[in-house]
Short mmCIF file of N, CA and C in Angstrom, two decimals:
data_model
loop_
_atom_site.label_atom_id
_atom_site.label_comp_id
_atom_site.label_asym_id
_atom_site.label_seq_id
_atom_site.Cartn_x
_atom_site.Cartn_y
_atom_site.Cartn_z
N MET A 1 0.66 -1.26 0.01
CA MET A 1 0.03 0.05 0.04
C MET A 1 0.78 1.22 0.04
N SER A 2 0.60 2.12 -0.93
CA SER A 2 1.50 3.25 -1.02
C SER A 2 0.70 4.41 -0.43
N THR A 3 1.57 5.29 0.09
CA THR A 3 0.80 6.64 0.64
C THR A 3 0.75 7.60 -0.47
N PRO A 4 -0.41 8.36 -0.47
CA PRO A 4 -0.49 9.25 -1.35
C PRO A 4 0.45 10.45 -1.16
N ASP A 5 0.78 11.01 -2.21
CA ASP A 5 1.78 12.22 -2.19
C ASP A 5 1.16 13.40 -1.48
N LEU A 6 1.41 13.64 -0.41
CA LEU A 6 0.91 14.92 0.41
C LEU A 6 1.97 15.99 0.22
N PRO A 7 1.33 17.24 0.13
CA PRO A 7 2.24 18.24 0.23
C PRO A 7 3.13 18.44 1.32
N HIS A 8 4.41 18.80 0.96
CA HIS A 8 5.26 18.76 2.09
C HIS A 8 5.10 20.26 2.95
N HIS A 9 4.88 20.01 4.30
CA HIS A 9 4.86 21.13 5.08
C HIS A 9 6.02 21.16 5.97
N PRO A 10 6.81 22.13 5.96
CA PRO A 10 8.21 22.12 6.82
C PRO A 10 7.60 22.34 8.27
N HIS A 11 8.56 21.89 9.09
CA HIS A 11 8.42 21.83 10.57
C HIS A 11 8.11 23.40 10.92
N PRO A 12 7.19 23.58 11.88
CA PRO A 12 6.99 25.09 12.19
C PRO A 12 8.26 25.94 12.68
N ALA A 13 9.24 25.08 13.12
CA ALA A 13 10.45 25.93 13.76
C ALA A 13 11.26 26.26 12.57
N ALA A 14 11.14 25.74 11.46
CA ALA A 14 11.92 26.23 10.25
C ALA A 14 11.46 27.71 10.00
N HIS A 15 10.35 28.08 10.13
CA HIS A 15 9.84 29.49 9.95
C HIS A 15 9.49 30.06 11.32
N PRO A 16 10.47 30.51 12.05
CA PRO A 16 9.98 31.06 13.37
C PRO A 16 9.38 32.67 13.15
N ALA A 17 8.22 32.65 14.16
CA ALA A 17 7.57 33.86 14.11
C ALA A 17 8.25 35.32 14.11
N PHE A 18 9.56 35.16 14.87
CA PHE A 18 10.35 36.40 15.08
C PHE A 18 11.64 35.88 14.47
N PRO A 19 12.41 36.87 13.52
CA PRO A 19 13.70 36.53 13.06
C PRO A 19 14.73 36.36 14.17
N PRO A 20 15.74 35.60 13.80
CA PRO A 20 16.64 35.43 14.94
C PRO A 20 17.59 36.85 15.05
N PRO A 21 17.98 37.00 16.24
CA PRO A 21 18.73 38.11 16.49
C PRO A 21 19.85 38.44 15.47
N THR A 22 20.29 39.56 15.18
CA THR A 22 21.34 39.82 14.28
C THR A 22 22.50 40.22 15.09
N ALA A 23 23.68 40.42 14.40
CA ALA A 23 24.85 41.01 15.03
C ALA A 23 24.74 42.35 15.31
N ASP A 24 23.67 43.01 14.47
CA ASP A 24 23.65 44.53 14.64
C ASP A 24 22.78 44.94 15.83
N ARG A 25 22.08 43.95 16.42
CA ARG A 25 21.07 44.19 17.55
C ARG A 25 21.77 44.56 18.71
N ASP A 26 21.17 45.73 19.32
CA ASP A 26 21.90 46.34 20.51
C ASP A 26 21.10 45.72 21.82
N ARG A 27 21.83 44.94 22.68
CA ARG A 27 21.29 44.28 23.65
C ARG A 27 21.08 45.06 24.84
N LEU A 28 21.70 46.30 24.90
CA LEU A 28 21.80 47.04 25.75
C LEU A 28 20.96 48.56 25.60
N ALA A 29 20.17 48.35 24.64
CA ALA A 29 19.33 49.47 24.02
C ALA A 29 18.48 50.12 25.23
N TRP A 30 17.88 49.30 25.88
CA TRP A 30 16.89 49.48 26.90
C TRP A 30 17.44 50.30 28.05
N ILE A 31 18.86 50.61 28.28
CA ILE A 31 19.21 51.18 29.57
C ILE A 31 19.08 52.56 29.48
N ALA A 32 19.34 53.23 28.40
CA ALA A 32 19.16 54.77 28.34
C ALA A 32 17.73 55.21 28.55
N PRO A 33 16.80 54.61 28.03
CA PRO A 33 15.40 54.99 28.06
C PRO A 33 14.82 54.70 29.45
N THR A 34 15.35 53.58 29.99
CA THR A 34 14.86 53.26 31.30
C THR A 34 15.30 54.04 32.53
N VAL A 35 16.68 54.58 32.31
CA VAL A 35 17.23 55.37 33.30
C VAL A 35 16.62 56.90 33.08
N ALA A 36 16.25 57.24 31.82
CA ALA A 36 15.40 58.37 31.78
C ALA A 36 14.12 58.38 32.22
N THR A 37 13.42 57.10 32.16
CA THR A 37 11.98 57.02 32.70
C THR A 37 12.04 57.14 34.11
N LEU A 38 13.08 56.56 34.94
CA LEU A 38 13.06 56.42 36.24
C LEU A 38 13.34 57.80 36.89
N LEU A 39 14.24 58.49 36.21
CA LEU A 39 14.53 59.87 36.46
C LEU A 39 13.49 60.78 36.35
N LEU A 40 12.68 60.72 35.27
CA LEU A 40 11.72 61.60 35.05
C LEU A 40 10.41 61.32 35.92
N LEU A 41 10.53 59.98 36.56
CA LEU A 41 9.38 59.69 37.47
C LEU A 41 9.61 60.59 38.75
N VAL A 42 10.84 61.19 38.84
CA VAL A 42 11.12 61.93 40.19
C VAL A 42 11.18 63.33 39.66
N LEU A 43 11.88 63.70 38.59
CA LEU A 43 11.98 65.04 38.12
C LEU A 43 10.77 65.70 37.68
N GLY A 44 10.01 64.94 37.08
CA GLY A 44 8.63 65.46 36.40
C GLY A 44 7.72 65.95 37.62
N PRO A 45 7.40 65.30 38.48
CA PRO A 45 6.41 65.77 39.53
C PRO A 45 7.06 66.82 40.33
N ALA A 46 8.42 66.71 40.65
CA ALA A 46 9.17 67.82 41.43
C ALA A 46 9.00 69.14 40.61
N ALA A 47 9.36 69.22 39.38
CA ALA A 47 9.44 70.36 38.57
C ALA A 47 7.90 70.87 38.58
N LEU A 48 6.97 70.12 38.38
CA LEU A 48 5.56 70.65 38.34
C LEU A 48 5.19 71.15 39.84
N LEU A 49 5.49 70.40 40.68
CA LEU A 49 5.25 71.08 41.93
C LEU A 49 6.05 72.20 42.39
N PHE A 50 7.17 72.39 42.34
CA PHE A 50 7.89 73.59 42.53
C PHE A 50 7.70 74.65 41.65
N GLY A 51 7.50 74.25 40.34
CA GLY A 51 7.25 75.42 39.43
C GLY A 51 6.02 76.08 39.57
N GLY A 52 4.86 75.05 40.04
CA GLY A 52 3.65 75.57 40.27
C GLY A 52 3.55 76.59 41.48
N LEU A 53 4.36 76.28 42.65
CA LEU A 53 4.47 77.01 43.80
C LEU A 53 5.42 78.16 43.66
N SER A 54 6.16 78.30 42.49
CA SER A 54 7.00 79.53 42.31
C SER A 54 6.43 80.90 42.22
N ALA A 55 4.92 80.80 41.90
CA ALA A 55 4.18 82.08 41.81
C ALA A 55 4.32 82.63 43.33
N MET A 56 4.36 81.79 44.37
CA MET A 56 4.28 82.48 45.62
C MET A 56 5.59 83.47 45.76
N ALA A 57 6.45 83.46 45.08
CA ALA A 57 7.57 84.36 45.18
C ALA A 57 7.14 85.73 45.08
N THR A 58 5.90 86.05 44.46
CA THR A 58 5.40 87.28 44.26
C THR A 58 4.66 87.81 45.48
N ASP A 59 4.68 87.09 46.43
CA ASP A 59 3.72 87.40 47.73
C ASP A 59 4.32 88.39 48.37
N SER A 60 5.64 88.57 48.49
CA SER A 60 6.19 89.70 49.26
C SER A 60 6.14 91.03 48.48
N CYS A 61 6.23 91.08 47.14
CA CYS A 61 6.29 92.30 46.53
C CYS A 61 5.05 92.66 45.70
N GLY A 62 4.01 91.74 45.90
CA GLY A 62 2.74 91.94 45.12
C GLY A 62 2.96 91.69 43.61
N PRO A 63 1.96 91.49 42.77
CA PRO A 63 2.06 91.09 41.40
C PRO A 63 2.53 92.30 40.53
N ASP A 64 2.41 93.61 40.96
CA ASP A 64 2.57 94.86 40.06
C ASP A 64 4.12 95.32 40.56
N ASP A 65 4.51 95.00 41.73
CA ASP A 65 5.90 95.60 42.18
C ASP A 65 6.93 94.93 42.17
N CYS A 66 6.92 93.75 41.65
CA CYS A 66 8.21 92.55 41.50
C CYS A 66 9.15 93.18 40.46
N SER A 67 10.36 92.70 40.78
CA SER A 67 11.32 93.03 39.72
C SER A 67 11.17 92.32 38.60
N GLN A 68 11.81 92.92 37.39
CA GLN A 68 11.83 92.35 36.06
C GLN A 68 12.37 91.16 35.98
N ALA A 69 13.40 90.93 36.85
CA ALA A 69 14.21 89.58 36.79
C ALA A 69 13.34 88.49 37.41
N LEU A 70 12.55 88.84 38.27
CA LEU A 70 11.70 87.72 38.95
C LEU A 70 10.54 87.52 37.85
N GLU A 71 9.92 88.26 37.29
CA GLU A 71 8.99 88.29 36.34
C GLU A 71 9.34 87.36 35.06
N THR A 72 10.73 87.59 34.72
CA THR A 72 11.18 86.99 33.61
C THR A 72 11.43 85.54 34.03
N ALA A 73 11.89 85.35 35.32
CA ALA A 73 12.16 83.87 35.61
C ALA A 73 10.81 83.12 35.70
N LEU A 74 9.83 83.75 36.32
CA LEU A 74 8.44 83.10 36.31
C LEU A 74 7.85 82.81 34.88
N SER A 75 7.99 83.71 34.04
CA SER A 75 7.51 83.36 32.75
C SER A 75 8.33 82.23 32.02
N LEU A 76 9.70 82.26 32.17
CA LEU A 76 10.43 81.10 31.72
C LEU A 76 10.11 79.70 32.36
N ILE A 77 9.79 79.86 33.65
CA ILE A 77 9.34 78.68 34.37
C ILE A 77 8.13 78.10 33.88
N TYR A 78 6.95 79.02 33.81
CA TYR A 78 5.71 78.46 33.18
C TYR A 78 5.83 78.18 31.76
N GLY A 79 6.47 78.82 30.99
CA GLY A 79 6.80 78.46 29.60
C GLY A 79 7.36 77.04 29.28
N THR A 80 8.35 76.87 30.12
CA THR A 80 9.05 75.45 30.17
C THR A 80 8.19 74.41 30.77
N LEU A 81 7.40 74.77 31.62
CA LEU A 81 6.45 73.72 32.00
C LEU A 81 5.48 73.29 31.09
N PHE A 82 5.07 74.31 30.21
CA PHE A 82 4.16 73.93 29.18
C PHE A 82 4.66 73.48 27.93
N PHE A 83 5.55 74.11 27.23
CA PHE A 83 6.11 73.66 26.19
C PHE A 83 7.15 72.59 26.27
N GLY A 84 7.94 72.69 27.37
CA GLY A 84 8.89 71.47 27.67
C GLY A 84 8.16 70.23 27.85
N SER A 85 6.96 70.09 28.38
CA SER A 85 6.30 68.95 28.51
C SER A 85 6.21 68.00 27.16
N PHE A 86 6.03 69.00 26.21
CA PHE A 86 5.99 68.37 24.77
C PHE A 86 7.20 67.78 24.27
N LEU A 87 8.23 68.58 24.64
CA LEU A 87 9.70 68.12 24.26
C LEU A 87 9.92 66.99 25.00
N THR A 88 9.79 66.96 26.38
CA THR A 88 10.15 65.82 27.22
C THR A 88 9.34 64.59 26.73
N PHE A 89 8.13 64.87 26.60
CA PHE A 89 7.30 63.50 26.19
C PHE A 89 7.77 62.91 24.62
N GLY A 90 7.98 63.83 23.88
CA GLY A 90 8.48 63.52 22.39
C GLY A 90 9.76 62.74 22.50
N THR A 91 10.77 63.34 23.37
CA THR A 91 12.13 62.83 23.17
C THR A 91 12.18 61.63 24.02
N TRP A 92 11.33 61.49 25.02
CA TRP A 92 11.36 60.11 25.71
C TRP A 92 10.67 59.09 24.99
N LEU A 93 9.51 59.30 24.42
CA LEU A 93 8.97 58.28 23.66
C LEU A 93 9.83 57.81 22.33
N THR A 94 10.48 58.83 21.78
CA THR A 94 11.31 58.50 20.33
C THR A 94 12.61 57.66 20.94
N SER A 95 13.00 57.89 22.18
CA SER A 95 14.02 57.06 22.80
C SER A 95 13.72 55.68 22.96
N TRP A 96 12.56 55.35 23.17
CA TRP A 96 11.97 54.08 23.32
C TRP A 96 11.57 53.36 22.01
N VAL A 97 11.05 54.08 21.03
CA VAL A 97 10.55 53.61 19.92
C VAL A 97 11.62 53.33 18.68
N LEU A 98 12.71 54.00 18.84
CA LEU A 98 13.80 53.76 17.79
C LEU A 98 14.17 52.19 17.65
N PRO A 99 14.58 52.03 16.57
CA PRO A 99 14.88 50.58 16.36
C PRO A 99 16.19 50.16 17.20
N TRP A 100 16.04 49.01 17.90
CA TRP A 100 17.11 48.49 18.81
C TRP A 100 18.28 48.00 18.12
N THR A 101 18.99 48.82 17.52
CA THR A 101 20.14 48.21 16.71
C THR A 101 21.34 49.41 17.20
N ARG A 102 22.42 48.93 16.79
CA ARG A 102 23.75 49.79 17.30
C ARG A 102 23.64 51.18 16.33
N ARG A 103 23.11 51.10 15.30
CA ARG A 103 23.02 52.33 14.54
C ARG A 103 22.44 53.43 15.32
N TRP A 104 21.40 53.25 15.98
CA TRP A 104 20.57 54.04 16.77
C TRP A 104 20.84 54.40 18.26
N SER A 105 22.11 53.75 18.75
CA SER A 105 22.36 53.69 20.12
C SER A 105 22.66 55.07 20.70
N ALA A 106 23.47 55.89 19.71
CA ALA A 106 24.02 57.20 20.35
C ALA A 106 22.76 58.19 20.35
N LEU A 107 21.89 58.16 19.13
CA LEU A 107 20.69 58.87 19.12
C LEU A 107 19.78 58.57 20.31
N ARG A 108 19.46 57.43 20.61
CA ARG A 108 18.79 56.87 21.65
C ARG A 108 19.27 57.69 22.85
N ALA A 109 20.51 57.47 23.16
CA ALA A 109 20.94 58.04 24.45
C ALA A 109 20.83 59.49 24.64
N TRP A 110 21.07 60.19 23.51
CA TRP A 110 20.99 61.65 23.45
C TRP A 110 19.46 62.05 23.70
N LEU A 111 18.65 61.35 23.05
CA LEU A 111 17.17 61.65 23.27
C LEU A 111 16.62 61.53 24.64
N ALA A 112 17.34 60.44 25.39
CA ALA A 112 16.95 60.21 26.74
C ALA A 112 17.58 61.36 27.57
N VAL A 113 18.61 61.64 27.18
CA VAL A 113 19.34 62.93 28.06
C VAL A 113 18.35 64.13 27.95
N ALA A 114 17.93 64.33 26.54
CA ALA A 114 17.25 65.58 26.11
C ALA A 114 15.88 65.49 26.84
N SER A 115 15.32 64.42 26.98
CA SER A 115 14.12 64.29 27.63
C SER A 115 14.22 64.84 29.12
N LEU A 116 15.22 64.81 29.79
CA LEU A 116 15.42 65.52 31.34
C LEU A 116 15.70 66.63 31.14
N LEU A 117 16.08 67.56 30.36
CA LEU A 117 16.56 68.80 30.18
C LEU A 117 15.26 69.82 30.89
N PRO A 118 14.14 69.79 30.09
CA PRO A 118 12.90 70.77 30.67
C PRO A 118 12.85 70.70 32.29
N PRO A 119 12.59 69.45 32.59
CA PRO A 119 12.31 69.54 34.15
C PRO A 119 13.41 69.89 35.04
N VAL A 120 14.81 69.57 34.54
CA VAL A 120 15.91 70.11 35.25
C VAL A 120 16.04 71.62 35.05
N PHE A 121 15.82 72.00 34.00
CA PHE A 121 15.83 73.57 33.70
C PHE A 121 14.79 74.37 34.72
N VAL A 122 13.53 73.68 34.80
CA VAL A 122 12.53 74.30 35.68
C VAL A 122 13.08 74.29 37.21
N LEU A 123 13.71 73.27 37.57
CA LEU A 123 14.12 73.09 39.01
C LEU A 123 15.19 73.94 39.12
N LEU A 124 16.17 74.08 38.29
CA LEU A 124 17.21 75.08 38.32
C LEU A 124 16.71 76.39 38.61
N LEU A 125 15.77 77.01 37.70
CA LEU A 125 15.13 78.29 37.71
C LEU A 125 14.47 78.56 39.14
N VAL A 126 13.75 77.46 39.41
CA VAL A 126 13.16 77.79 40.65
C VAL A 126 13.90 77.96 41.93
N PHE A 127 14.95 77.18 41.95
CA PHE A 127 15.98 77.30 43.23
C PHE A 127 16.84 78.44 43.06
N THR A 128 16.85 79.07 41.76
CA THR A 128 17.74 80.42 41.78
C THR A 128 16.92 81.40 41.45
N LEU A 129 15.48 81.56 41.82
CA LEU A 129 14.71 82.83 41.65
C LEU A 129 15.46 83.97 42.28
N PRO A 130 15.41 84.98 41.42
CA PRO A 130 16.00 86.35 41.94
C PRO A 130 14.99 87.10 43.11
N GLN A 131 15.48 87.82 43.80
CA GLN A 131 14.67 88.41 44.78
C GLN A 131 13.56 89.38 44.17
N GLY A 132 12.45 89.38 44.71
CA GLY A 132 11.39 90.23 44.27
C GLY A 132 11.42 91.54 44.49
#
């Protein structure tokens, strides 16, 4: 008795669902975005809290009699809190979604560092507010 000729189906392992890792794959690609994420979990809320409370620096001089330096610093703080949040989120997200190959390692690290700049700038401004 002969068996009918059945179409040949290769073993499922012959065609894996995911391609094998290549030599160009960066196994350490997750480090820079993870460090940025952990730092942003601390720096982001701190910048928002202290930046929001910085308006109290005008309590001693009143909103109309404060120095121009203080008004400029407060404008920078609130502008950075608003516009910097878009920069922070965009650079942070991009550092995660770039391809995890060695070609993108340097850019990924720079984007992770850039995502930290707005909250650090806000905190620096808050802790160096000029006298009213």
